[in-house]
Tab-separated table of C-alpha atoms in Angstrom:
chain	number	residue	atom	x	y	z
A	1	MET	CA	0.000	0.000	0.000
A	2	ALA	CA	1.427	3.364	-1.043
A	3	SER	CA	2.157	5.700	1.843
A	4	ILE	CA	1.924	8.844	-0.324
A	5	ILE	CA	-1.142	9.508	-2.461
A	6	LEU	CA	-1.184	12.396	-4.877
A	7	ASN	CA	-4.421	13.531	-6.490
A	8	GLY	CA	-4.394	15.194	-9.878
A	9	ILE	CA	-7.071	16.767	-12.078
A	10	THR	CA	-7.040	17.081	-15.853
A	11	TRP	CA	-9.451	17.230	-18.790
A	12	GLY	CA	-11.315	14.293	-20.215
A	13	HIS	CA	-9.892	13.614	-23.665
A	14	SER	CA	-7.354	10.950	-24.589
A	15	ARG	CA	-4.815	13.732	-25.157
A	16	GLY	CA	-5.427	15.076	-21.659
A	17	ILE	CA	-5.596	11.926	-19.531
A	18	THR	CA	-3.903	8.920	-21.177
A	19	PRO	CA	-0.271	10.142	-21.136
A	20	LEU	CA	-0.635	11.254	-17.516
A	21	LEU	CA	-1.854	7.809	-16.500
A	22	ALA	CA	1.025	6.129	-18.336
A	23	ILE	CA	3.745	8.261	-16.766
A	24	SER	CA	2.107	8.122	-13.332
A	25	GLN	CA	2.164	4.331	-13.535
A	26	ARG	CA	5.840	4.421	-14.406
A	27	TYR	CA	6.584	6.855	-11.583
A	28	SER	CA	4.901	4.514	-9.089
A	29	GLU	CA	6.956	1.603	-10.413
A	30	LEU	CA	10.091	3.611	-9.702
A	31	HIS	CA	8.713	4.934	-6.394
A	32	PRO	CA	6.404	2.218	-4.941
A	33	GLU	CA	5.554	4.387	-1.959
A	34	VAL	CA	3.776	6.888	-4.259
A	35	GLU	CA	0.372	6.475	-5.900
A	36	ILE	CA	-0.954	9.113	-8.303
A	37	ARG	CA	-4.692	9.294	-8.925
A	38	TRP	CA	-6.120	11.383	-11.770
A	39	LYS	CA	-9.649	12.720	-12.119
A	40	LYS	CA	-10.866	14.118	-15.420
A	41	ARG	CA	-13.328	16.897	-16.210
A	42	SER	CA	-15.067	17.876	-19.413
A	43	LEU	CA	-13.449	20.504	-21.632
A	44	GLN	CA	-16.174	22.976	-20.625
A	45	GLU	CA	-15.649	22.286	-16.912
A	46	PHE	CA	-11.950	22.725	-17.528
A	47	ALA	CA	-12.677	26.231	-18.802
A	48	ASP	CA	-15.398	27.177	-16.325
A	49	PHE	CA	-14.593	25.973	-12.803
A	50	PRO	CA	-12.344	28.227	-10.679
A	51	ILE	CA	-9.023	26.420	-10.507
A	52	GLU	CA	-8.045	28.184	-7.289
A	53	LYS	CA	-10.798	26.177	-5.570
A	54	LEU	CA	-9.401	22.929	-6.947
A	55	THR	CA	-5.986	23.555	-5.390
A	56	GLU	CA	-7.519	22.768	-2.009
A	57	ALA	CA	-8.293	19.199	-3.088
A	58	TYR	CA	-5.657	18.325	-5.696
A	59	ASP	CA	-1.869	18.168	-5.605
A	60	LEU	CA	-1.336	18.305	-9.373
A	61	LEU	CA	-3.446	20.454	-11.684
A	62	ILE	CA	-3.568	20.792	-15.448
A	63	ILE	CA	-4.304	24.461	-16.136
A	64	ASP	CA	-4.855	26.935	-18.975
A	65	HIS	CA	-2.232	29.717	-19.130
A	66	PRO	CA	-4.629	32.714	-18.768
A	67	TRP	CA	-5.165	31.554	-15.186
A	68	VAL	CA	-1.618	32.425	-14.059
A	69	GLY	CA	-2.590	35.991	-13.161
A	70	CYS	CA	-4.981	34.534	-10.614
A	71	ALA	CA	-2.270	32.121	-9.460
A	72	ALA	CA	0.094	35.014	-8.833
A	73	ALA	CA	-2.586	36.937	-6.943
A	74	THR	CA	-3.737	34.054	-4.750
A	75	LEU	CA	-0.468	32.066	-4.438
A	76	CYS	CA	-2.522	28.876	-4.500
A	77	VAL	CA	0.056	27.025	-6.629
A	78	LEU	CA	3.809	26.879	-6.226
A	79	PRO	CA	6.171	29.223	-8.093
A	80	LEU	CA	8.062	26.374	-9.714
A	81	ASN	CA	11.148	28.439	-10.458
A	82	GLU	CA	11.842	28.262	-6.715
A	83	TYR	CA	11.616	24.455	-6.663
A	84	LEU	CA	13.256	23.251	-9.882
A	85	PRO	CA	16.944	23.315	-10.936
A	86	SER	CA	18.030	26.243	-13.083
A	87	ASP	CA	19.377	23.976	-15.837
A	88	TYR	CA	16.036	22.182	-16.045
A	89	LEU	CA	14.184	25.496	-16.339
A	90	GLN	CA	16.628	26.737	-18.974
A	91	ASP	CA	16.027	23.591	-21.017
A	92	GLN	CA	12.284	24.172	-20.775
A	93	ALA	CA	12.646	27.783	-21.901
A	94	ASN	CA	15.010	26.850	-24.750
A	95	ASN	CA	12.598	24.179	-25.972
A	96	SER	CA	9.366	26.134	-25.789
A	97	VAL	CA	6.834	25.455	-28.537
A	98	GLY	CA	6.013	28.980	-29.588
A	99	ALA	CA	5.175	31.042	-26.496
A	100	SER	CA	4.142	28.013	-24.429
A	101	TYR	CA	6.817	28.413	-21.734
A	102	GLU	CA	6.488	32.199	-21.612
A	103	SER	CA	2.722	31.892	-21.159
A	104	TYR	CA	3.193	30.378	-17.682
A	105	VAL	CA	5.660	33.049	-16.505
A	106	TYR	CA	3.919	35.916	-14.733
A	107	ASN	CA	5.249	38.571	-12.368
A	108	GLY	CA	8.651	36.928	-12.505
A	109	SER	CA	7.533	33.434	-11.451
A	110	LEU	CA	6.765	30.203	-13.299
A	111	TRP	CA	3.335	28.957	-12.218
A	112	ALA	CA	3.152	25.835	-14.384
A	113	LEU	CA	5.297	23.717	-16.670
A	114	PRO	CA	4.189	23.583	-20.330
A	115	ILE	CA	3.110	19.957	-20.556
A	116	ASP	CA	0.942	20.322	-23.689
A	117	ALA	CA	1.056	22.732	-26.646
A	118	ALA	CA	-1.758	23.589	-29.052
A	119	THR	CA	-3.160	26.285	-31.286
A	120	PRO	CA	-5.930	26.421	-33.901
A	121	ALA	CA	-4.762	24.958	-37.205
A	122	ALA	CA	-6.503	23.742	-40.331
A	123	SER	CA	-7.432	20.070	-40.667
A	124	TYR	CA	-8.790	18.127	-43.608
A	125	ARG	CA	-9.561	14.736	-45.103
A	126	LYS	CA	-6.851	14.142	-47.675
A	127	ASP	CA	-8.873	11.281	-49.187
A	128	LEU	CA	-11.715	13.691	-49.980
A	129	LEU	CA	-9.846	16.965	-50.411
A	130	PRO	CA	-6.349	16.463	-51.848
A	131	GLN	CA	-5.610	20.206	-51.843
A	132	PRO	CA	-7.068	22.249	-48.945
A	133	PRO	CA	-7.931	25.948	-49.326
A	134	GLN	CA	-5.010	28.367	-49.180
A	135	THR	CA	-6.898	31.666	-49.094
A	136	TRP	CA	-9.955	33.138	-47.414
A	137	ASP	CA	-11.860	33.258	-50.725
A	138	GLU	CA	-11.116	29.585	-51.416
A	139	LEU	CA	-12.367	28.744	-47.926
A	140	LEU	CA	-15.650	30.576	-48.532
A	141	GLN	CA	-16.168	28.680	-51.779
A	142	LEU	CA	-15.748	25.350	-49.969
A	143	ALA	CA	-18.091	26.537	-47.215
A	144	LYS	CA	-20.737	27.358	-49.816
A	145	ALA	CA	-20.496	23.726	-50.937
A	146	GLY	CA	-21.327	22.640	-47.365
A	147	LYS	CA	-18.028	20.882	-46.717
A	148	VAL	CA	-16.627	23.098	-43.942
A	149	ALA	CA	-16.921	22.439	-40.201
A	150	VAL	CA	-15.694	24.984	-37.655
A	151	PRO	CA	-16.118	25.354	-33.877
A	152	GLY	CA	-18.876	27.791	-32.968
A	153	ILE	CA	-19.227	27.723	-29.193
A	154	PRO	CA	-18.563	31.057	-27.452
A	155	ILE	CA	-15.006	30.497	-26.263
A	156	ASP	CA	-13.761	29.278	-29.642
A	157	ILE	CA	-15.459	32.088	-31.513
A	158	LEU	CA	-13.748	34.520	-29.140
A	159	MET	CA	-10.341	32.960	-29.825
A	160	HIS	CA	-10.934	33.299	-33.567
A	161	PHE	CA	-12.030	36.923	-33.109
A	162	TYR	CA	-8.568	37.745	-31.766
A	163	SER	CA	-7.058	36.248	-34.917
A	164	PHE	CA	-9.203	38.376	-37.200
A	165	CYS	CA	-8.453	41.533	-35.264
A	166	ILE	CA	-4.739	40.883	-35.764
A	167	ALA	CA	-5.359	40.148	-39.452
A	168	PHE	CA	-6.895	43.598	-39.829
A	169	GLY	CA	-3.909	45.289	-38.269
A	170	ALA	CA	-4.471	45.654	-34.512
A	171	THR	CA	-3.587	43.502	-31.511
A	172	PRO	CA	-6.379	43.051	-28.926
A	173	PHE	CA	-6.069	44.352	-25.354
A	174	ALA	CA	-3.716	47.194	-26.182
A	175	ASN	CA	-5.328	49.392	-23.496
A	176	GLU	CA	-7.643	49.080	-20.495
A	177	TYR	CA	-10.731	50.615	-22.111
A	178	GLU	CA	-11.558	48.441	-25.083
A	179	VAL	CA	-10.752	44.986	-26.393
A	180	ILE	CA	-10.065	46.467	-29.804
A	181	ASP	CA	-10.797	49.730	-31.572
A	182	ALA	CA	-14.260	49.954	-33.120
A	183	ALA	CA	-13.161	50.018	-36.760
A	184	THR	CA	-10.976	46.918	-36.449
A	185	GLY	CA	-13.452	45.031	-34.261
A	186	VAL	CA	-16.395	45.604	-36.581
A	187	GLN	CA	-14.321	44.623	-39.604
A	188	ALA	CA	-13.214	41.421	-37.856
A	189	ILE	CA	-16.770	40.430	-36.932
A	190	GLU	CA	-18.088	41.196	-40.413
A	191	CYS	CA	-15.404	38.940	-41.870
A	192	MET	CA	-16.350	36.158	-39.466
A	193	GLN	CA	-20.008	36.596	-40.454
A	194	GLN	CA	-19.048	35.742	-44.031
A	195	LEU	CA	-17.948	32.282	-42.946
A	196	TYR	CA	-20.366	31.497	-40.139
A	197	SER	CA	-23.369	32.438	-42.284
A	198	LEU	CA	-22.412	29.585	-44.626
A	199	VAL	CA	-21.763	26.701	-42.226
A	200	ASP	CA	-24.191	24.182	-40.759
A	201	ARG	CA	-26.051	25.586	-37.737
A	202	ARG	CA	-24.840	22.601	-35.706
A	203	MET	CA	-21.429	24.243	-35.605
A	204	PHE	CA	-22.637	26.737	-33.006
A	205	ASP	CA	-22.775	23.850	-30.533
A	206	CYS	CA	-19.438	22.296	-31.509
A	207	ASN	CA	-16.109	22.613	-29.765
A	208	PRO	CA	-12.842	21.551	-31.484
A	209	ILE	CA	-13.201	17.936	-30.344
A	210	ALA	CA	-16.731	17.701	-31.752
A	211	VAL	CA	-15.551	19.139	-35.077
A	212	ALA	CA	-12.637	16.697	-35.263
A	213	GLU	CA	-14.985	13.820	-34.494
A	214	LEU	CA	-17.403	14.915	-37.227
A	215	ILE	CA	-14.742	15.165	-39.907
A	216	SER	CA	-12.979	11.961	-38.871
A	217	SER	CA	-16.116	9.811	-38.524
A	218	THR	CA	-18.319	10.866	-41.463
A	219	ASN	CA	-17.926	12.072	-45.038
A	220	ASP	CA	-20.186	15.094	-44.471
A	221	PHE	CA	-17.388	17.582	-43.866
A	222	TRP	CA	-13.990	17.701	-45.485
A	223	TYR	CA	-12.204	20.647	-43.931
A	224	CYS	CA	-11.891	22.798	-40.826
A	225	PRO	CA	-10.169	26.186	-41.264
A	226	PHE	CA	-9.197	26.707	-37.622
A	227	ALA	CA	-9.743	24.644	-34.489
A	228	TYR	CA	-7.405	23.707	-31.659
A	229	ALA	CA	-5.384	20.898	-33.197
A	230	TYR	CA	-5.348	17.333	-31.831
A	231	SER	CA	-2.580	15.017	-32.971
A	232	ASN	CA	-4.709	12.031	-31.924
A	233	TYR	CA	-6.817	12.341	-35.074
A	234	SER	CA	-3.652	12.116	-37.194
A	235	ARG	CA	-2.719	8.757	-35.651
A	236	ALA	CA	-3.774	5.495	-37.295
A	237	GLY	CA	-6.502	3.681	-35.407
A	238	PHE	CA	-7.747	6.583	-33.267
A	239	ALA	CA	-10.697	7.485	-35.505
A	240	LYS	CA	-12.429	5.980	-38.524
A	241	TYR	CA	-10.793	8.405	-40.970
A	242	LEU	CA	-7.408	10.080	-40.665
A	243	LEU	CA	-7.134	13.861	-40.374
A	244	HIS	CA	-4.206	15.789	-41.777
A	245	TYR	CA	-3.244	19.184	-40.383
A	246	THR	CA	-1.812	22.205	-42.135
A	247	ASP	CA	-1.386	25.961	-41.803
A	248	VAL	CA	-4.423	28.223	-41.688
A	249	VAL	CA	-5.581	30.205	-44.708
A	250	ALA	CA	-4.211	33.562	-45.756
A	251	LEU	CA	-6.337	36.680	-45.415
A	252	ASN	CA	-5.231	39.838	-47.214
A	253	GLY	CA	-2.151	37.948	-48.363
A	254	LYS	CA	-1.009	36.952	-44.873
A	255	GLN	CA	-1.531	33.788	-42.832
A	256	LEU	CA	-3.962	34.179	-39.934
A	257	GLN	CA	-2.253	34.296	-36.548
A	258	THR	CA	-4.070	31.901	-34.235
A	259	THR	CA	-4.493	32.038	-30.443
A	260	ILE	CA	-2.335	29.543	-28.569
A	261	GLY	CA	-3.843	27.149	-26.048
A	262	GLY	CA	-2.290	24.034	-24.610
A	263	THR	CA	-1.982	23.294	-20.905
A	264	GLY	CA	0.451	23.587	-18.035
A	265	LEU	CA	1.113	21.383	-15.025
A	266	SER	CA	0.893	23.161	-11.654
A	267	VAL	CA	1.551	21.991	-8.106
A	268	SER	CA	-0.844	23.057	-5.362
A	269	ALA	CA	0.535	25.220	-2.586
A	270	PHE	CA	-1.716	23.239	-0.234
A	271	SER	CA	-0.236	19.846	-1.109
A	272	LYS	CA	0.958	17.822	1.868
A	273	HIS	CA	3.652	16.298	-0.342
A	274	LYS	CA	5.029	19.281	-2.250
A	275	SER	CA	8.487	17.870	-2.965
A	276	VAL	CA	7.058	14.622	-4.358
A	277	ALA	CA	4.468	16.468	-6.464
A	278	VAL	CA	7.184	18.714	-7.891
A	279	ASP	CA	9.280	15.650	-8.697
A	280	VAL	CA	6.350	14.068	-10.539
A	281	ALA	CA	5.811	17.262	-12.533
A	282	LYS	CA	9.518	17.421	-13.332
A	283	MET	CA	9.457	13.874	-14.697
A	284	MET	CA	6.310	14.414	-16.786
A	285	VAL	CA	7.590	17.532	-18.537
A	286	ASP	CA	11.176	16.366	-18.964
A	287	GLY	CA	12.217	16.495	-22.619
A	288	GLU	CA	13.034	12.804	-22.908
A	289	MET	CA	9.750	11.778	-21.294
A	290	GLN	CA	7.771	14.208	-23.451
A	291	ARG	CA	9.448	12.899	-26.593
A	292	THR	CA	8.811	9.246	-25.723
A	293	MET	CA	6.160	8.007	-23.293
A	294	TYR	CA	4.103	11.198	-23.226
A	295	MET	CA	3.889	11.452	-27.005
A	296	GLN	CA	3.513	7.699	-27.531
A	297	HIS	CA	0.451	7.580	-25.260
A	298	GLY	CA	-1.514	10.215	-27.168
A	299	GLY	CA	-0.002	13.350	-25.648
A	300	GLN	CA	0.700	16.573	-27.513
A	301	PRO	CA	3.934	17.627	-25.810
A	302	GLY	CA	4.953	21.048	-24.624
A	303	HIS	CA	8.640	20.317	-25.247
A	304	ARG	CA	9.923	21.345	-28.665
A	305	SER	CA	12.196	18.331	-29.079
A	306	ALA	CA	9.092	16.138	-29.355
A	307	TRP	CA	7.653	18.313	-32.135
A	308	THR	CA	10.788	17.999	-34.258
A	309	ASP	CA	11.306	14.310	-33.509
A	310	GLY	CA	11.181	11.985	-36.508
A	311	THR	CA	9.406	9.185	-34.655
A	312	ALA	CA	6.717	11.553	-33.367
A	313	ASN	CA	6.042	12.839	-36.861
A	314	GLU	CA	6.016	9.366	-38.361
A	315	LEU	CA	3.463	8.244	-35.769
A	316	THR	CA	1.242	11.273	-36.435
A	317	ASN	CA	1.601	11.513	-40.221
A	318	GLY	CA	3.572	14.738	-39.965
A	319	PHE	CA	1.243	16.505	-37.522
A	320	PHE	CA	3.965	18.160	-35.448
A	321	ASN	CA	5.988	19.407	-38.412
A	322	ALA	CA	2.833	20.819	-39.982
A	323	VAL	CA	1.518	22.620	-36.895
A	324	LEU	CA	4.817	23.874	-35.445
A	325	PRO	CA	4.979	26.988	-37.704
A	326	VAL	CA	1.424	27.865	-36.626
A	327	MET	CA	2.420	27.467	-32.966
A	328	ASP	CA	5.501	29.629	-33.443
A	329	ASN	CA	3.337	32.345	-34.999
A	330	GLY	CA	0.702	32.092	-32.246
A	331	TYR	CA	-0.867	34.930	-30.269
A	332	MET	CA	-0.791	34.713	-26.477
A	333	ARG	CA	-3.883	35.825	-24.574
A	334	PRO	CA	-3.860	38.243	-21.617
A	335	ARG	CA	-3.281	36.701	-18.193
A	336	TYR	CA	-4.233	39.456	-15.760
A	337	ASN	CA	-6.241	38.447	-12.708
A	338	GLY	CA	-9.800	38.811	-13.977
A	339	TYR	CA	-9.242	37.973	-17.642
A	340	LEU	CA	-10.897	34.574	-17.282
A	341	ASN	CA	-14.138	36.244	-16.231
A	342	PHE	CA	-14.039	38.167	-19.504
A	343	GLN	CA	-13.201	35.029	-21.478
A	344	ASP	CA	-16.046	33.097	-19.874
A	345	HIS	CA	-18.662	35.613	-21.020
A	346	ALA	CA	-17.396	37.701	-23.941
A	347	GLY	CA	-17.904	35.010	-26.554
A	348	THR	CA	-21.667	34.929	-25.956
A	349	PRO	CA	-22.627	38.264	-27.589
A	350	LEU	CA	-20.199	37.471	-30.386
A	351	ARG	CA	-21.782	34.074	-30.987
A	352	THR	CA	-25.274	35.605	-30.919
A	353	CYS	CA	-24.190	38.173	-33.482
A	354	LEU	CA	-22.874	35.462	-35.806
A	355	MET	CA	-25.896	33.211	-35.344
A	356	GLU	CA	-28.435	35.967	-35.964
A	357	ASN	CA	-26.459	38.090	-38.431
A	358	GLY	CA	-26.613	40.811	-35.829
A	359	ASP	CA	-24.990	44.205	-35.455
A	360	PRO	CA	-21.204	43.854	-34.995
A	361	ALA	CA	-20.959	47.267	-33.302
A	362	LYS	CA	-23.463	46.216	-30.641
A	363	ALA	CA	-21.666	42.934	-29.996
A	364	LEU	CA	-18.362	44.784	-29.672
A	365	GLN	CA	-19.912	47.277	-27.243
A	366	LEU	CA	-21.066	44.430	-24.981
A	367	MET	CA	-17.624	42.829	-25.147
A	368	ASN	CA	-15.941	46.100	-24.191
A	369	GLU	CA	-18.243	46.474	-21.197
A	370	LEU	CA	-17.328	42.970	-20.022
A	371	TYR	CA	-13.665	43.765	-20.547
A	372	ARG	CA	-13.746	46.887	-18.375
A	373	GLN	CA	-15.623	45.003	-15.669
A	374	SER	CA	-13.024	42.224	-15.704
A	375	ILE	CA	-10.263	44.736	-15.047
A	376	HIS	CA	-11.977	46.792	-12.385
A	377	GLN	CA	-13.416	43.905	-10.385
A	378	ASN	CA	-9.936	42.966	-9.224
A	379	SER	CA	-8.510	46.505	-9.270
A	380	THR	CA	-5.843	45.141	-11.564
A	381	THR	CA	-3.963	46.524	-14.506
A	382	LEU	CA	-2.774	44.846	-17.646
A	383	SER	CA	0.466	42.978	-17.200
A	384	VAL	CA	2.506	40.438	-19.092
């Protein structure tokens, strides 16, 4: 019977749970006195439930990087830079996939290790669509034919909105008064309306997993222009049909810049076994482990060496090579304490506008109101 039990919480997809179980099993084989138990939540619960509450019950937590502002304010997870060797941290920083490592550094501390890296990328059925769209106009033509699936739930629509704002020349959250200037915001929403007015209404209830499942299990849809990428669907045997991933389309002659996601591994400040939990985290995010066991068991590593590894790309039909340029070009969301409240609600007026062909200016006004509230409720200011 193990004398030390660690409890961990993650999200309920093969990418989010299976590699953790595999490495935890191996850790317990090497350290028989330690047992690691993982609980999984849905992707929506992962986004919605306050993680700071979970730190009271779990030793290890898989988190989303916009939460680190809250972590810094509440100190409910450990600043891992104070617990891990400097050479280990330097290796992590040197092998970041895009801004993955940087996204967990806030106010001078590292609040999680980048265990998983992801960003929206295009996916398609090569057996049905040998050459995917390269431009926005080509995408619209395929959408008119009814062959395009795209996530349409509020949070994903919000992530795509950031991309379109950047495409029209302005970076969101440049000041504390508005998400984006009115001219850019309206132009971005109008462009999104072009696409979302053409797709199946079911898309407004689909997250990236649901879209990947639709394309990989039926012949109804051939292509997705942007959804958080899952290497699982590029692996033989995972789904009925194989998905291939590629860069997103160009708009105004330039590739869209997508909004990075992925996850980090945090250690609760309330853990009764902090040193053991840190050691587990260190093992899971180690480059060699990420490149081998983590990747082999369905993980999408946060360590760059796994993304450039020949075996990893052979196993996933080139997924990592294809998506890495999109990751490296990715946009990192704000992380101030209070941003998550904005993220939880701001996609709703945007989704309503797209569903009902509504007024973009009105949707943007509601988003700006939510943004100002998210800043003032915590008396915080924007910070990187």
